[in-house]
Coordinates of C-alpha atoms in Angstrom, one line a residue:
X1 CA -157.6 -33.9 130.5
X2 CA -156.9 -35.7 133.7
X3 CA -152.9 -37.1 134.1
X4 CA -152.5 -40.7 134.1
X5 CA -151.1 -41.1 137.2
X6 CA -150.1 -44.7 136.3
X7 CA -147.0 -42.9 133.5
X8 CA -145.2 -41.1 137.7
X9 CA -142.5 -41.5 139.4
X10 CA -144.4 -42.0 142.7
X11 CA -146.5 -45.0 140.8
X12 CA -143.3 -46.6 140.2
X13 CA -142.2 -46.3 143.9
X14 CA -140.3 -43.2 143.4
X15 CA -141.5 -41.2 146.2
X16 CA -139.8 -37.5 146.8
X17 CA -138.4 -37.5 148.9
X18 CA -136.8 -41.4 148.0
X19 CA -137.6 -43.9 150.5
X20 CA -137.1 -41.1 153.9
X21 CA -137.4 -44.4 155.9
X22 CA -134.7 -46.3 154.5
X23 CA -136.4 -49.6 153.6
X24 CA -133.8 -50.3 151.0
X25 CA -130.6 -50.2 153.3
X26 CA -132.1 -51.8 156.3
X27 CA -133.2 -55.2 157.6
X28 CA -136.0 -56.3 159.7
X29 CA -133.1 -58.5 161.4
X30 CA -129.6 -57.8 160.4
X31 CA -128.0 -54.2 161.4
X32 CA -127.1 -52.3 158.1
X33 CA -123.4 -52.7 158.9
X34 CA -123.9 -56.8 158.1
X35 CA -126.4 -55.9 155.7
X36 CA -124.2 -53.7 153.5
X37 CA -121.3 -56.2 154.0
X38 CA -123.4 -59.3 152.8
X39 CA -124.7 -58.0 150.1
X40 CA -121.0 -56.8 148.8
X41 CA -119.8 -60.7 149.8
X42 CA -122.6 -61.8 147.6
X43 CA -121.4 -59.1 144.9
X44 CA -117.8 -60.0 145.2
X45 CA -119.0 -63.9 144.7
X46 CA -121.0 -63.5 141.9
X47 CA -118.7 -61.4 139.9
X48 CA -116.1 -64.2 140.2
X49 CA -119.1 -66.5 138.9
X50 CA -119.8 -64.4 136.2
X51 CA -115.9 -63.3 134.8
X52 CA -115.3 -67.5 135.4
X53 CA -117.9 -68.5 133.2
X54 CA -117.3 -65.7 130.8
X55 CA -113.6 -66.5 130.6
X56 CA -114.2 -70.2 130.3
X57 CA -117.0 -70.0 127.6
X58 CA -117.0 -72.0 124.7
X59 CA -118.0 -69.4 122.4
X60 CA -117.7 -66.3 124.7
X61 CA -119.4 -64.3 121.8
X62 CA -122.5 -65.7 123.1
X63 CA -122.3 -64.8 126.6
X64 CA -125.0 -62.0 126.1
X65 CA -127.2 -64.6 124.2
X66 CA -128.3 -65.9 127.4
X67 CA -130.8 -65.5 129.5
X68 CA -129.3 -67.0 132.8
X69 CA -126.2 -65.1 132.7
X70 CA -127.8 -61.8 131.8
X71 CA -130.0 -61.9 135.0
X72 CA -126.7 -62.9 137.0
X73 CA -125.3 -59.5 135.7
X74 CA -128.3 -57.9 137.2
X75 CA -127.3 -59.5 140.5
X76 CA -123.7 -58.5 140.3
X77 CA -124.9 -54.8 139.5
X78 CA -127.4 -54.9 142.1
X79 CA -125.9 -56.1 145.1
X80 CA -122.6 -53.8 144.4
X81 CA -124.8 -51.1 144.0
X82 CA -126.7 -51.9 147.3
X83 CA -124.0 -52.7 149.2
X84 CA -122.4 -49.9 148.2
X85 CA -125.2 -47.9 149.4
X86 CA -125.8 -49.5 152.6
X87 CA -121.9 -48.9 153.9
X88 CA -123.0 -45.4 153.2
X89 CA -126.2 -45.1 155.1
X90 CA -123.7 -46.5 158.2
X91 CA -121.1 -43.9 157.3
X92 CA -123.3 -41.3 157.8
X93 CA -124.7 -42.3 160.8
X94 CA -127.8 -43.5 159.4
X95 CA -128.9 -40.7 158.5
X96 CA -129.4 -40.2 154.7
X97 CA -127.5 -42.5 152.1
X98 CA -126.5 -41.2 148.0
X99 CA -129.0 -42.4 146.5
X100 CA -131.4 -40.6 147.7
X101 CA -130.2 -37.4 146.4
X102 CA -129.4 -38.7 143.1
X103 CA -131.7 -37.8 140.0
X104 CA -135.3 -40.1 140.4
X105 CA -134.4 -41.9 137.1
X106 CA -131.4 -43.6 138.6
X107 CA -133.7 -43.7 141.2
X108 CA -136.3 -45.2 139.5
X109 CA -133.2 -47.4 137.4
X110 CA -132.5 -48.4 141.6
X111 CA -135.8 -50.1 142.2
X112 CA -136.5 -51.6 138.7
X113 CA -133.5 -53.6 139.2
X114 CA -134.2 -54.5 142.5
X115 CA -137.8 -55.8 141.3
X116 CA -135.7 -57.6 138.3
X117 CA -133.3 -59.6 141.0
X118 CA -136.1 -61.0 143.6
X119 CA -138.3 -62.0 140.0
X120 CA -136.1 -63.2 137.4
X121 CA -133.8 -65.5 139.3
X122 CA -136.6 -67.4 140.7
X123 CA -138.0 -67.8 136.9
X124 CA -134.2 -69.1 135.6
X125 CA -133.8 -72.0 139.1
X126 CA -137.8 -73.0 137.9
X127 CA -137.2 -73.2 134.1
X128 CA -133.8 -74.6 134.1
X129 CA -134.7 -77.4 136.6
X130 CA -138.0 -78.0 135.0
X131 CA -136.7 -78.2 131.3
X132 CA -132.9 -77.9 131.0
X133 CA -131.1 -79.8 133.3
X134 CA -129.8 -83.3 132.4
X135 CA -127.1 -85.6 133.4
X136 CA -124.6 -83.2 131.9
X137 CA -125.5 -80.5 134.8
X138 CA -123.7 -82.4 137.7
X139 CA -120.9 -84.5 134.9
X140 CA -117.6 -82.1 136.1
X141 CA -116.7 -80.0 139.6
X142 CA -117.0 -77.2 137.1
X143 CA -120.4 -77.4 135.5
X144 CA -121.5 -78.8 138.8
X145 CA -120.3 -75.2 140.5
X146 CA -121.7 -72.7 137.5
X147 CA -124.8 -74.9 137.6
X148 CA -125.3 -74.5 141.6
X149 CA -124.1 -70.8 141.3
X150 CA -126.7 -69.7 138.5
X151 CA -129.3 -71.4 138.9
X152 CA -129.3 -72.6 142.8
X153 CA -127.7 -69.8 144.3
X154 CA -129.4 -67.1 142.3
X155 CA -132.9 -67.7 144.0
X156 CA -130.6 -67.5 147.2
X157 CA -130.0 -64.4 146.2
X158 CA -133.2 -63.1 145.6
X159 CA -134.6 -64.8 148.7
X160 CA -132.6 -63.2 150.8
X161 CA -133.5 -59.8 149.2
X162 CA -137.2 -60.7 150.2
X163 CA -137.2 -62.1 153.3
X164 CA -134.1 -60.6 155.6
X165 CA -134.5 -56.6 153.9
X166 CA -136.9 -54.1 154.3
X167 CA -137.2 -53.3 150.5
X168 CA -140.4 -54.0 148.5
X169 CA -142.8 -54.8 148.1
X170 CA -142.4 -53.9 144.7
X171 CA -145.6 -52.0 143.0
X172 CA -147.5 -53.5 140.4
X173 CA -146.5 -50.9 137.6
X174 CA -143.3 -52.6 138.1
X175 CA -144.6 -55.4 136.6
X176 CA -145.3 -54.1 133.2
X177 CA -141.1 -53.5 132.5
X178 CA -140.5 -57.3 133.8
X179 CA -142.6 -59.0 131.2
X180 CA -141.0 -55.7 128.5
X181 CA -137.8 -57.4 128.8
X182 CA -138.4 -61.0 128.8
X183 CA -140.5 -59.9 125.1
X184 CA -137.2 -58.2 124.2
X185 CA -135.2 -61.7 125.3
X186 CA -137.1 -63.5 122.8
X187 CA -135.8 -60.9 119.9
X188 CA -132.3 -61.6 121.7
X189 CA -132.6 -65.2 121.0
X190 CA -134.1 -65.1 117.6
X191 CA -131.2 -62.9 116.3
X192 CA -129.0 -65.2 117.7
X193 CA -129.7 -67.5 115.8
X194 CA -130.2 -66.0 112.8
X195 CA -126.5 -64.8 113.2
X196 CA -124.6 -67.8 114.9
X197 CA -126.8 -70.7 114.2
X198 CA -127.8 -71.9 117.2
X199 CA -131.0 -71.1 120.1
X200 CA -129.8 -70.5 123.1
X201 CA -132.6 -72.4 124.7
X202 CA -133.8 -75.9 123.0
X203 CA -137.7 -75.2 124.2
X204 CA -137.5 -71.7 121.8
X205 CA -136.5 -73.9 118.6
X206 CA -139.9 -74.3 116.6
X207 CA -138.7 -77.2 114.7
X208 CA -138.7 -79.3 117.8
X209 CA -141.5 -77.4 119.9
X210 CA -144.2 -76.9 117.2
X211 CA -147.0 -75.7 118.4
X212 CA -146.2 -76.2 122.4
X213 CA -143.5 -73.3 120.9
X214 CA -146.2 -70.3 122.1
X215 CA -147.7 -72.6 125.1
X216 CA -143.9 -72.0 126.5
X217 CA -143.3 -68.5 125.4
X218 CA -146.8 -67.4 127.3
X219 CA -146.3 -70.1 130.1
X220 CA -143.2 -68.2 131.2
X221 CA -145.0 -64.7 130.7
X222 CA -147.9 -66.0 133.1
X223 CA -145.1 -67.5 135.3
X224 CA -143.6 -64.2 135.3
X225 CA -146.6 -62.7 136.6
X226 CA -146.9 -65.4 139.5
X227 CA -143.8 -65.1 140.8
X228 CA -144.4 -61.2 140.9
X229 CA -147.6 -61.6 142.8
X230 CA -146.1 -64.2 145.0
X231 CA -143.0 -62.4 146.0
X232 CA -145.1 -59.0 146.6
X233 CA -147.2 -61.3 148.6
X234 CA -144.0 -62.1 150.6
X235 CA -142.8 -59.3 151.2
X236 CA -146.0 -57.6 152.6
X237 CA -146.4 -60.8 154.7
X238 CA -143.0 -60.0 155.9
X239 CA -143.9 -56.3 156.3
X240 CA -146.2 -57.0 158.6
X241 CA -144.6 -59.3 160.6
X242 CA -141.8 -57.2 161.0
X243 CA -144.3 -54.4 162.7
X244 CA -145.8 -57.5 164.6
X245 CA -142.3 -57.8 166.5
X246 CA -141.9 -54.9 166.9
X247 CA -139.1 -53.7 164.1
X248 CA -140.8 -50.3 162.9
X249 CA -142.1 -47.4 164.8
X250 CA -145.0 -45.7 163.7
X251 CA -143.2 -42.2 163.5
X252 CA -140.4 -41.2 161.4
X253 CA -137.2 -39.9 162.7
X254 CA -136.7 -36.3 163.2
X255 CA -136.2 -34.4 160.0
X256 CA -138.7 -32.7 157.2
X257 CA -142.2 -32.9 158.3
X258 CA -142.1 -34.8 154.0
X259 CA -140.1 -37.3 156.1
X260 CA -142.4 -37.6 158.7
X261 CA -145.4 -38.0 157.0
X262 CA -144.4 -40.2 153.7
X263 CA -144.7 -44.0 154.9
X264 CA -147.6 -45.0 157.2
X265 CA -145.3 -48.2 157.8
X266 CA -142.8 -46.5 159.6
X267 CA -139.2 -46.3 160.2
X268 CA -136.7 -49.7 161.2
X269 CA -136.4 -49.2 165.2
X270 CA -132.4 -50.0 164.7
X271 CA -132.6 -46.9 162.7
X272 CA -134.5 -45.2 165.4
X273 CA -131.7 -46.6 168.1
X274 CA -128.9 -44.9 166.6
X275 CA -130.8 -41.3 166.3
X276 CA -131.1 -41.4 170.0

């Protein structure tokens, strides 16, 4: 019987060895010393966003319930642990960083979540500004700040993920785990309220929705899967723009001949600088 080769690690962008030219702790612009820093200013930020609104909740037992705030924990574990990484790849002369050694589930955990913050963000801004927001969203300095934070500066986020790094474009397997989770949301909701009484999100309430109550549900799967292609689109546009100008070399640094031969795309010439 012939392996699906669609059920790997390498399908899912786990290559062995992981990522030899460092795409996920470099920039086509930035040097990985203000990369690795920006990324922990942004963590830093949106953990205070996050423990604000969690400690200013209403009915902090519902915290969890929603959507928006469980993609902005994805950003706050994200660009800690990416940060985190990048300052390391600097500390070792930019030569290897932790992750790479680590087992290739946490690996593969590494670049599902990095496919989860340049997707889902973008789907939160464009359905909470498309159906949510109202004259409440801008009433205090408060719900005028959470509101720009989640679901303004969450796309900033991801933007700048997919247009000033070298990481992605993520595969397409990748794609099948996105839409996975936003099924399991909808069980999230439902059990909320069957146990406190309320839906988190008026457009999921079939007493109000009717029928349009599925036209939503798979509106948001199909946006899903635009926003997926679009961003992939992106960031191979930005790919090869970056190899326009210049910012790869077509051979890998010195190391395993594995290295050398994994990623026809290259290495990040500030990379290459500091080798020399």
């Amino acid at each position: 019987m012939v392996r699906s080769t669609f059920l790997t690690f390498e399908a899912f962008g786990v290559s062995s060895p992981f990522d030899p030219t460092f795409h996920y702790v470099t920039s086509p612009i930035l040097p990985p010393m203000i990369l690795g820093s920006l990324r922990l200013l942004f963590a830093v930020y949106a953990l205070i966003t996050a423990i604000t609104t969690l400690a200013l909740y209403q009915h902090p037992a519902s915290y969890l319930s929603y959507f928006t705030d469980l993609t902005y924990i994805g950003l706050v574990a994200y660009f800690w642990a990416s940060g985190v990484q990048t300052i390391a790849f600097v500390l070792r002369g930019r030569k290897s960083y932790p992750l790479q050694t680590w087992p290739r589930f946490l690996q593969l955990l590494h670049v599902l979540l990095h496919s989860s913050v340049i997707v889902f963000p973008i789907i939160v801004t464009v359905v909470f500004w498309a159906l949510l927001a109202s004259s409440a969203t801008f009433a205090t300095r408060y719900s005028t700040w959470t509101n720009v934070s989640q679901h303004v500066m969450n796309t900033c986020f991801a933007l700048f993920e997919i247009l000033f790094t070298h990481a992605g474009p993520s595969p397409w397997p990748h794609l099948v785990p996105l839409l996975v989770i936003l099924v399991c949301y909808l069980g999230v909701a439902y059990i909320t309220r069957a146990t406190q009484g309320f839906y988190t999100y008026s457009f999921l309430d079939p007493s109000q929705q009717g029928s349009l109550l599925a036209a939503y549900i798979v509106g948001i799967a199909l946006g899903c899967c635009v926003v997926f292609s679009v961003v992939k689109g992106i960031c191979l546009l930005r790919r090869r723009v970056s190899l326009w100008y210049g910012r790869f070399e077509d051979d890998a640094p010195s190391g395993t001949e594995a290295l050398e031969e994994w990623q026809e795309m290259g290495v990040p010439k500030d990379v290459l600088a500091s080798e020399a």
